[in-house]
PDB file of N, CA and C in Angstrom:
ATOM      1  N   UNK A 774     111.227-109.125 -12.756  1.00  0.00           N
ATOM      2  CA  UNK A 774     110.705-107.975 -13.463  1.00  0.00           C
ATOM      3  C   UNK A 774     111.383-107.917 -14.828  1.00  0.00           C
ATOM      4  N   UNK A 775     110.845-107.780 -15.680  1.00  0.00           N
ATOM      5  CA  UNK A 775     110.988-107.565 -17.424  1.00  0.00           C
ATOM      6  C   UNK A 775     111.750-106.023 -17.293  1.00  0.00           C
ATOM      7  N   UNK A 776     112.988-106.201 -17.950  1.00  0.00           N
ATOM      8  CA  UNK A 776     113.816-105.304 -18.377  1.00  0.00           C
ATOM      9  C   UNK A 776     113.540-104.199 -19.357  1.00  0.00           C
ATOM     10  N   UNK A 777     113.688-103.334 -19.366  1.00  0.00           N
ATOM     11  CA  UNK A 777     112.691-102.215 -20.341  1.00  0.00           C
ATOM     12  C   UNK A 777     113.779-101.515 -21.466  1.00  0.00           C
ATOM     13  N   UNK A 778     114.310-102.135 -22.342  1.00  0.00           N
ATOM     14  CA  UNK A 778     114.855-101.688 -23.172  1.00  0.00           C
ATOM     15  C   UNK A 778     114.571 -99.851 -24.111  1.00  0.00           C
ATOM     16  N   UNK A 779     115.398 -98.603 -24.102  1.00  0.00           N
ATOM     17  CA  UNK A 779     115.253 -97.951 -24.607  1.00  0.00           C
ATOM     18  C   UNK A 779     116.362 -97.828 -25.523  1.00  0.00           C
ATOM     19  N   UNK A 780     115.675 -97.396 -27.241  1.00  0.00           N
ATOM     20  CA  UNK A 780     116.479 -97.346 -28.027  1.00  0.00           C
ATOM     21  C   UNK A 780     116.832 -95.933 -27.982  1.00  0.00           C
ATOM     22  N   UNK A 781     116.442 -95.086 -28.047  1.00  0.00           N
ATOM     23  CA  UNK A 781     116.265 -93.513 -28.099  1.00  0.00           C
ATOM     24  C   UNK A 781     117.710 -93.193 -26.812  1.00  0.00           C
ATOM     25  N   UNK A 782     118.566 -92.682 -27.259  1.00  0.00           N
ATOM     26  CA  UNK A 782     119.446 -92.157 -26.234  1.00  0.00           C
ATOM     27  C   UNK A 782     119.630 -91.129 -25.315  1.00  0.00           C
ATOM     28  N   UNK A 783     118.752 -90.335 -26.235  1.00  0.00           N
ATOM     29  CA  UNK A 783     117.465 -89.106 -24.690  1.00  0.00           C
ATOM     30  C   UNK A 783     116.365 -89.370 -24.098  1.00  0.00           C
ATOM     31  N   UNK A 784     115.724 -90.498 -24.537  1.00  0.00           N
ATOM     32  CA  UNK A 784     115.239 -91.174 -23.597  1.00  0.00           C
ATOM     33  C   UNK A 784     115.418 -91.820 -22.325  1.00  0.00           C
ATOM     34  N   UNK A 785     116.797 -92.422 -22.771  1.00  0.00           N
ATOM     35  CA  UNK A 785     117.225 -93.531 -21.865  1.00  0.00           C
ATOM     36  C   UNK A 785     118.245 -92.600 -20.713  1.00  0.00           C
ATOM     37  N   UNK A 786     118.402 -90.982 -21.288  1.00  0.00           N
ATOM     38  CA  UNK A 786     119.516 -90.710 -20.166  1.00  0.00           C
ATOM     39  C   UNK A 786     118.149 -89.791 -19.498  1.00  0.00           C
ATOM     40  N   UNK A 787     116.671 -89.215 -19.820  1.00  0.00           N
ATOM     41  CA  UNK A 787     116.054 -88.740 -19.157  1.00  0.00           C
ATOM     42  C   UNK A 787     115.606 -89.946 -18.326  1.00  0.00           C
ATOM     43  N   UNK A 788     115.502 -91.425 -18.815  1.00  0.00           N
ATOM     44  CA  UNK A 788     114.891 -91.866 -17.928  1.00  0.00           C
ATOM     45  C   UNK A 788     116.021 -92.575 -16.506  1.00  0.00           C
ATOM     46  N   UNK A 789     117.158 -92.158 -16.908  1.00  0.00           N
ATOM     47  CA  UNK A 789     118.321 -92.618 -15.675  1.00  0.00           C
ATOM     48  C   UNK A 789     118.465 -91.571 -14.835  1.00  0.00           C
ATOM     49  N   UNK A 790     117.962 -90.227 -15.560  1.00  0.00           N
ATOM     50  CA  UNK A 790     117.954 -89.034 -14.455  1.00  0.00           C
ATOM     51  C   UNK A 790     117.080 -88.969 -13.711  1.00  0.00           C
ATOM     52  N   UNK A 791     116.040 -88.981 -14.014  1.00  0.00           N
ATOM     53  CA  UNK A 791     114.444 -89.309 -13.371  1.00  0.00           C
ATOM     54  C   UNK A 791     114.335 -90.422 -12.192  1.00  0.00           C
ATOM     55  N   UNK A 792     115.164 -91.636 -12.713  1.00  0.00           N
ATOM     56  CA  UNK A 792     115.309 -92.838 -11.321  1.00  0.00           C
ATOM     57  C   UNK A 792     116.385 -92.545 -10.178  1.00  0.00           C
ATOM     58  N   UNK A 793     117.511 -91.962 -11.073  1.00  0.00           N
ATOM     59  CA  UNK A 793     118.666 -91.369 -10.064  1.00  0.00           C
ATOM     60  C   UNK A 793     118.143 -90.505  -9.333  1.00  0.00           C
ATOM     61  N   UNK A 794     117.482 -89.374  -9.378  1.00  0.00           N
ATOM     62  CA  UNK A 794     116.833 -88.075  -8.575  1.00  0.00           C
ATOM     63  C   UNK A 794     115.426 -89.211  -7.471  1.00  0.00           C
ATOM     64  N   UNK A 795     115.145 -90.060  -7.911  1.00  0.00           N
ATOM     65  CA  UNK A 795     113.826 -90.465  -7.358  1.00  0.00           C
ATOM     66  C   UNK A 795     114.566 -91.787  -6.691  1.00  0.00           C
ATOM     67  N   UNK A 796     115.480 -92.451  -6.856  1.00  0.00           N
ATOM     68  CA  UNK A 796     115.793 -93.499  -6.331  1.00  0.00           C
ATOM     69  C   UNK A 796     115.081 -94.524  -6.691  1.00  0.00           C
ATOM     70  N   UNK A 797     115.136 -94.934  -8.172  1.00  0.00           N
ATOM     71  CA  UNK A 797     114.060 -95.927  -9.464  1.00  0.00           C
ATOM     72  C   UNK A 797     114.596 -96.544  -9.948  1.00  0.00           C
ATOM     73  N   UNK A 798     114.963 -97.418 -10.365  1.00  0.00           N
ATOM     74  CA  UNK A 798     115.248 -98.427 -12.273  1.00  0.00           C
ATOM     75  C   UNK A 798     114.562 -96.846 -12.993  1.00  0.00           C
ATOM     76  N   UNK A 799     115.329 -97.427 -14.359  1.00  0.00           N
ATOM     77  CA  UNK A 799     114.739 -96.766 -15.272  1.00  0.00           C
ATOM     78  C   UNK A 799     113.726 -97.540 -16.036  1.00  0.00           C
ATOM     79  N   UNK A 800     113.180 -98.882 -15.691  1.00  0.00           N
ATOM     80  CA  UNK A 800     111.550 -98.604 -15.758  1.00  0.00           C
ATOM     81  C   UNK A 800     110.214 -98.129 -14.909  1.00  0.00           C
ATOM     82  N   UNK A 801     110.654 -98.268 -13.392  1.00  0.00           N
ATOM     83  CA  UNK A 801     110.131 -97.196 -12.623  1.00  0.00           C
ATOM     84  C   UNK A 801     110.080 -95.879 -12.619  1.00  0.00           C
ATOM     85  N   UNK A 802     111.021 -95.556 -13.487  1.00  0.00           N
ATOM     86  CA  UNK A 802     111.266 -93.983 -13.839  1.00  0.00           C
ATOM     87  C   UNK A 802     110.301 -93.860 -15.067  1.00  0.00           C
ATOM     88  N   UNK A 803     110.452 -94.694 -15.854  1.00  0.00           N
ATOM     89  CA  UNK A 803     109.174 -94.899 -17.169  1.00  0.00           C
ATOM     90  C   UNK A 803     108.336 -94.362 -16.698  1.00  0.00           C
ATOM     91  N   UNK A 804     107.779 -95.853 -16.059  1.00  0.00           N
ATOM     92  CA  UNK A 804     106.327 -95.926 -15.414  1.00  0.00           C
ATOM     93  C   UNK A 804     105.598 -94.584 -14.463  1.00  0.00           C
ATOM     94  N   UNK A 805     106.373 -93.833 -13.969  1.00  0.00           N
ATOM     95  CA  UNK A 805     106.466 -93.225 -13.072  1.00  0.00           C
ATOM     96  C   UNK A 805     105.646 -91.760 -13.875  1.00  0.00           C
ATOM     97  N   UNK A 806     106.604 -91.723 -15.133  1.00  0.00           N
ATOM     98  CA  UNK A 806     106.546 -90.277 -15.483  1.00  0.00           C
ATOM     99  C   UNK A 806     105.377 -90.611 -16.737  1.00  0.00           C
ATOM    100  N   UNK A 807     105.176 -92.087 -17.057  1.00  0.00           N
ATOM    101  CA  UNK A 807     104.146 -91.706 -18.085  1.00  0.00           C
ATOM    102  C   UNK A 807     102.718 -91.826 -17.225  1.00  0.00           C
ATOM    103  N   UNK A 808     102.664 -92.545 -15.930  1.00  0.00           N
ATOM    104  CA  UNK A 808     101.652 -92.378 -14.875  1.00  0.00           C
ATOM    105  C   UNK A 808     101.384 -90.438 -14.978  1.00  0.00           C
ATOM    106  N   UNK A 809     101.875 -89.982 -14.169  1.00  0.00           N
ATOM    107  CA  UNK A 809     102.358 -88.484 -14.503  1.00  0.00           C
ATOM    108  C   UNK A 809     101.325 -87.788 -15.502  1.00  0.00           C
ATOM    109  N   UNK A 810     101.692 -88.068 -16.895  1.00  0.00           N
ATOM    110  CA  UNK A 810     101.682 -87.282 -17.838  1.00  0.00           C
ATOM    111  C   UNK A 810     100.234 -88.004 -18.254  1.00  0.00           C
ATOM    112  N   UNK A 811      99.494 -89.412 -17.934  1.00  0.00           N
ATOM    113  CA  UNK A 811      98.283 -89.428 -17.959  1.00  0.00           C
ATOM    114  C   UNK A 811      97.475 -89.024 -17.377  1.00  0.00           C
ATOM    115  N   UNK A 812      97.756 -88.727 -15.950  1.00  0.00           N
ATOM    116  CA  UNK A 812      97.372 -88.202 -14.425  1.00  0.00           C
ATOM    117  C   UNK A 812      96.804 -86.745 -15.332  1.00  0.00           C
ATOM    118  N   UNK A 813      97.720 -85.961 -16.237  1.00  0.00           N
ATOM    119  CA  UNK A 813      97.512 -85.143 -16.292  1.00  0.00           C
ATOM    120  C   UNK A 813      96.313 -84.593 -17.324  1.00  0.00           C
ATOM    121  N   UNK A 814      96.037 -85.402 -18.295  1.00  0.00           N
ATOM    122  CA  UNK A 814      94.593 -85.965 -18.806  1.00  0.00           C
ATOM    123  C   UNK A 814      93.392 -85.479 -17.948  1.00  0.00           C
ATOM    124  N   UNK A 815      93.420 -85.591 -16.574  1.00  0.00           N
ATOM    125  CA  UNK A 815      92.210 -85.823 -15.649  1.00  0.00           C
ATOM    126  C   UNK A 815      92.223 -84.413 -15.639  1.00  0.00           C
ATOM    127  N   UNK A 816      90.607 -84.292 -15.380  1.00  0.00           N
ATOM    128  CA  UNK A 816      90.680 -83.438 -15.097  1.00  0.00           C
ATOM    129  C   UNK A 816      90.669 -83.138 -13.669  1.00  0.00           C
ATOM    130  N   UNK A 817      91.468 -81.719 -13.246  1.00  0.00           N
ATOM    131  CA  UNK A 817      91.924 -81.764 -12.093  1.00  0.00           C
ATOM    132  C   UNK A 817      90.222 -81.421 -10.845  1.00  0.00           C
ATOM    133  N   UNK A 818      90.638 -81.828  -9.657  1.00  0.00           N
ATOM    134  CA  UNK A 818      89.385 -81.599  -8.730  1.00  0.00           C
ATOM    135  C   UNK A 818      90.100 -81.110  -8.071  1.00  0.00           C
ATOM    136  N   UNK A 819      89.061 -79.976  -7.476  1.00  0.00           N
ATOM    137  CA  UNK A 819      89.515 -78.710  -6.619  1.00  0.00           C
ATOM    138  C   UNK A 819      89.109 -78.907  -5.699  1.00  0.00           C
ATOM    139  N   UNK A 820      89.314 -78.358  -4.696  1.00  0.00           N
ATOM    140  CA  UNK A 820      89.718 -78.510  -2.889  1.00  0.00           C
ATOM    141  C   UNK A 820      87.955 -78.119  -3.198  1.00  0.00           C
ATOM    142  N   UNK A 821      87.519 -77.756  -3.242  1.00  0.00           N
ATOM    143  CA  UNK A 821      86.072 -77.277  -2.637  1.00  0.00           C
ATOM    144  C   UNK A 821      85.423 -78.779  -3.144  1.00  0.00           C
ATOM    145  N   UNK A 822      85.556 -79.602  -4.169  1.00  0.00           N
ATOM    146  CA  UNK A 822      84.605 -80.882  -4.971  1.00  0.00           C
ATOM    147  C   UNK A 822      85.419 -81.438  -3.942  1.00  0.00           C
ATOM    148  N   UNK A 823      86.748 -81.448  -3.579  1.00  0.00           N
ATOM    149  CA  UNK A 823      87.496 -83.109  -2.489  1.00  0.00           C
ATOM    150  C   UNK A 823      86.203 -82.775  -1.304  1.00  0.00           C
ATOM    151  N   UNK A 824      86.561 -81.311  -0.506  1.00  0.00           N
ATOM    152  CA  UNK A 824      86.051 -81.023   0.769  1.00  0.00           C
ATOM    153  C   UNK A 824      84.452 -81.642   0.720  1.00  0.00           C
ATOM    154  N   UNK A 825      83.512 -81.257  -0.245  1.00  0.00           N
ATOM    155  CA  UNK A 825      82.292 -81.561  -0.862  1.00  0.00           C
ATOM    156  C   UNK A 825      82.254 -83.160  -0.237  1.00  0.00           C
ATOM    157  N   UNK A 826      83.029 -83.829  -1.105  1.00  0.00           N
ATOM    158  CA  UNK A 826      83.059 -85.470  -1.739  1.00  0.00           C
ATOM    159  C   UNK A 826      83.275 -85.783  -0.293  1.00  0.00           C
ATOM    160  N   UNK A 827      83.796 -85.504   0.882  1.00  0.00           N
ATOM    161  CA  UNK A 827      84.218 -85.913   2.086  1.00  0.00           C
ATOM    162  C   UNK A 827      83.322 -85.610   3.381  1.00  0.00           C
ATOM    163  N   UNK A 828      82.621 -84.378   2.920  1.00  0.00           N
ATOM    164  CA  UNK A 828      81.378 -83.752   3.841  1.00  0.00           C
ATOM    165  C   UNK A 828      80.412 -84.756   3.252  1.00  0.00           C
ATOM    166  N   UNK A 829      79.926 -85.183   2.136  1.00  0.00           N
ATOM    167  CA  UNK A 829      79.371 -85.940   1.625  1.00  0.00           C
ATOM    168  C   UNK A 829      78.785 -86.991   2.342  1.00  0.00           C
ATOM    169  N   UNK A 830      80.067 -87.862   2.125  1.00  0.00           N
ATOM    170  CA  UNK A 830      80.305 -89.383   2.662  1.00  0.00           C
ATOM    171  C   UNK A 830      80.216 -89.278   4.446  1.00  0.00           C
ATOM    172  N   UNK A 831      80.237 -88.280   4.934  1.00  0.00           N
ATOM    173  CA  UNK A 831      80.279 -87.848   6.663  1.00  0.00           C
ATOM    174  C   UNK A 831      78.987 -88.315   6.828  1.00  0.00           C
ATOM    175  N   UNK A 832      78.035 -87.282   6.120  1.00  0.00           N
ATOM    176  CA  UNK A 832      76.384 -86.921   6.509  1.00  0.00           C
ATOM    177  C   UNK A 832      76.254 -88.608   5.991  1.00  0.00           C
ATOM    178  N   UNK A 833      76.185 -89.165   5.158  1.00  0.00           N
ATOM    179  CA  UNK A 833      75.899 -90.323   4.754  1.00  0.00           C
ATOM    180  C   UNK A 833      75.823 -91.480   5.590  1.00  0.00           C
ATOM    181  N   UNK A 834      77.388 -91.181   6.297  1.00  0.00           N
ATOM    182  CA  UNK A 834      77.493 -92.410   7.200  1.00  0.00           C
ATOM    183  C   UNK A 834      76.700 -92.288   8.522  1.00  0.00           C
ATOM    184  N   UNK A 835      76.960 -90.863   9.061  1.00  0.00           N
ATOM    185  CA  UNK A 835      76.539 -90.216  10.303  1.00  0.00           C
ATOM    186  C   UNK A 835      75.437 -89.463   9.895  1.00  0.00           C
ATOM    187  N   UNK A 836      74.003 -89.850  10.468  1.00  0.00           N
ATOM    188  CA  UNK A 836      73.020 -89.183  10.380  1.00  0.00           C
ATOM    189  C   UNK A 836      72.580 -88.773  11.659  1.00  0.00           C
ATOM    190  N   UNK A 837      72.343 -87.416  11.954  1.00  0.00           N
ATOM    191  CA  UNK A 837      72.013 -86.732  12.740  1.00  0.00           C
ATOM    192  C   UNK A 837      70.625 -86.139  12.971  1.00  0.00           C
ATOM    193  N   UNK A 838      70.063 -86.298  12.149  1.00  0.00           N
ATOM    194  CA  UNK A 838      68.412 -86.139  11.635  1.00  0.00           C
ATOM    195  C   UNK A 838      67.485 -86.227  13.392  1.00  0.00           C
ATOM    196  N   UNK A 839      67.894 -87.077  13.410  1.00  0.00           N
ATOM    197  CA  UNK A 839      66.759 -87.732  14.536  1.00  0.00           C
ATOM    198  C   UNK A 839      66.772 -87.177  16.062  1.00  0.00           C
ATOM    199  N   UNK A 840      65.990 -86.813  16.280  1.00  0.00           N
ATOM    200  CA  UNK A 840      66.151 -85.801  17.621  1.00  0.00           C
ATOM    201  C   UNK A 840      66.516 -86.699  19.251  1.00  0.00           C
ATOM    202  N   UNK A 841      67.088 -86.871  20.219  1.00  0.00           N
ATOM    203  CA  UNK A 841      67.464 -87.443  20.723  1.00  0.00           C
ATOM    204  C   UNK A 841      66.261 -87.091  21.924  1.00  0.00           C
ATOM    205  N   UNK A 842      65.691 -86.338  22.096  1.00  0.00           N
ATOM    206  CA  UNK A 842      64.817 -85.962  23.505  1.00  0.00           C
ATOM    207  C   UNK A 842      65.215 -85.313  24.830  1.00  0.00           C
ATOM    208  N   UNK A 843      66.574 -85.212  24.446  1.00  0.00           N
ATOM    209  CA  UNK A 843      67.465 -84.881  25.488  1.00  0.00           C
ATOM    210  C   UNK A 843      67.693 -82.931  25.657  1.00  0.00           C
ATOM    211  N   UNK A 844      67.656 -82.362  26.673  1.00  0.00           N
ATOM    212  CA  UNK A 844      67.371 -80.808  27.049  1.00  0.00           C
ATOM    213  C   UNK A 844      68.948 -80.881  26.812  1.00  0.00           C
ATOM    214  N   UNK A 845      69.394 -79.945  26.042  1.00  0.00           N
ATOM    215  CA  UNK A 845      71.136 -79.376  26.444  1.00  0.00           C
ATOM    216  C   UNK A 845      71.046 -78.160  27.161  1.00  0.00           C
ATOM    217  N   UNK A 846      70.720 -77.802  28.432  1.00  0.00           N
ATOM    218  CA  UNK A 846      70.539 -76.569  28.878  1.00  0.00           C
ATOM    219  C   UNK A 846      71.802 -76.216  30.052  1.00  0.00           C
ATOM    220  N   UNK A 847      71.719 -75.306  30.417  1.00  0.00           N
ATOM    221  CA  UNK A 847      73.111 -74.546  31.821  1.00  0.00           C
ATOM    222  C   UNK A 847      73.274 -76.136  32.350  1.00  0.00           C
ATOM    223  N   UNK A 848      72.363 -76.531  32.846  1.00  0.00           N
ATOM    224  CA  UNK A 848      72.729 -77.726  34.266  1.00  0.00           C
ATOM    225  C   UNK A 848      72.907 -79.105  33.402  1.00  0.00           C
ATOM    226  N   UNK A 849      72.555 -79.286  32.219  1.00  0.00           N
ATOM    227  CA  UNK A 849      72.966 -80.468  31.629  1.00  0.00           C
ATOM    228  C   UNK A 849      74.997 -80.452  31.336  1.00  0.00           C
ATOM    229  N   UNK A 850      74.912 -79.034  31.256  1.00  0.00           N
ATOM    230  CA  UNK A 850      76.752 -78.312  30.863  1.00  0.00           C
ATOM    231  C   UNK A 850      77.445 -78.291  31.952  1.00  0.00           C
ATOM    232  N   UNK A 851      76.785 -78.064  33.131  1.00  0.00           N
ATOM    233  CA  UNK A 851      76.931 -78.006  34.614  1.00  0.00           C
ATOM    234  C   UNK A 851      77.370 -79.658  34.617  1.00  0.00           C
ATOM    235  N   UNK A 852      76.635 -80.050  34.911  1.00  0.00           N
ATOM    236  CA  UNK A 852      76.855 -81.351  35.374  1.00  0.00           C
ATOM    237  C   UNK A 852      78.212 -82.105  34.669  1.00  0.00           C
ATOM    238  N   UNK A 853      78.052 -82.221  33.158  1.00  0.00           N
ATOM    239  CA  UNK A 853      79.150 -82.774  32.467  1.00  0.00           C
ATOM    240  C   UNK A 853      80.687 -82.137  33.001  1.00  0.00           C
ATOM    241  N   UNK A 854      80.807 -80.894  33.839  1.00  0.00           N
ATOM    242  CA  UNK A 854      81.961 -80.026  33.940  1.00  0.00           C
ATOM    243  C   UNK A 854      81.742 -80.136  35.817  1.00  0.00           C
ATOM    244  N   UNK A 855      80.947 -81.544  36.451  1.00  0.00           N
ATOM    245  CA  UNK A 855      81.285 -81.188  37.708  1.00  0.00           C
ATOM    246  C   UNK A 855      80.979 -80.081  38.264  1.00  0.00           C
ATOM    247  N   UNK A 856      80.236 -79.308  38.107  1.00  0.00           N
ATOM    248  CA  UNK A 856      79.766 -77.731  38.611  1.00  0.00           C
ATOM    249  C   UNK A 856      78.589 -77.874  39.490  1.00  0.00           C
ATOM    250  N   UNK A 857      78.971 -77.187  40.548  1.00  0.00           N
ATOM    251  CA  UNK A 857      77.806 -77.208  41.619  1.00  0.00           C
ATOM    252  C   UNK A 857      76.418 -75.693  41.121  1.00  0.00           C
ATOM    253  N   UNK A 858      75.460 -76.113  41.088  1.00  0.00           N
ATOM    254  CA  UNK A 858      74.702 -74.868  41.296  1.00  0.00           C
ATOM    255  C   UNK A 858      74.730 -74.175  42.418  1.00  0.00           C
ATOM    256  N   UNK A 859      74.575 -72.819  41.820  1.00  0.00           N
ATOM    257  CA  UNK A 859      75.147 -71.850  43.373  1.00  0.00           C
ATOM    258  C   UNK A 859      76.078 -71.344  44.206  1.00  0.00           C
TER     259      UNK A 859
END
């Protein structure tokens, strides 16, 4: 791995604090925090677009559309649970 030279001397002690607290090199500590601070560019997605994006891909894979012919009634529930009629 290529050694990451910093000239800046608050650089180089934020980036030894950053690997020391995280257990890093201080180019993993670089990499780490300018990942970070591009991450933060994005714009963020909210729990309702993840939940969306995941219900999504469910129905997609698993289609349920198609009717099976099958009665779900008392004795079909009966039966699956071992239950005697009567």
């Amino acid at each position: 791995m290529a050694s990451l030279y910093i000239k800046d001397p608050e650089a180089k002690r934020l980036a030894e604090r950053l690997g020391a607290a995280r257990g890093l090199t201080r180019t993993a500590a670089v990499k780490l925090a300018l990942a970070h601070e591009l991450a933060r560019d994005d714009p963020p997605v909210s729990a309702r677009d993840d939940v969306r994006s995941v219900l999504e891909r469910f129905w997609k894979d698993n289609r349920f559309d198609e009717p099976t012919g099958l009665e779900a009634d008392k004795a079909f529930y009966d039966r699956l649970n071992d239950e005697n009629e009567g």
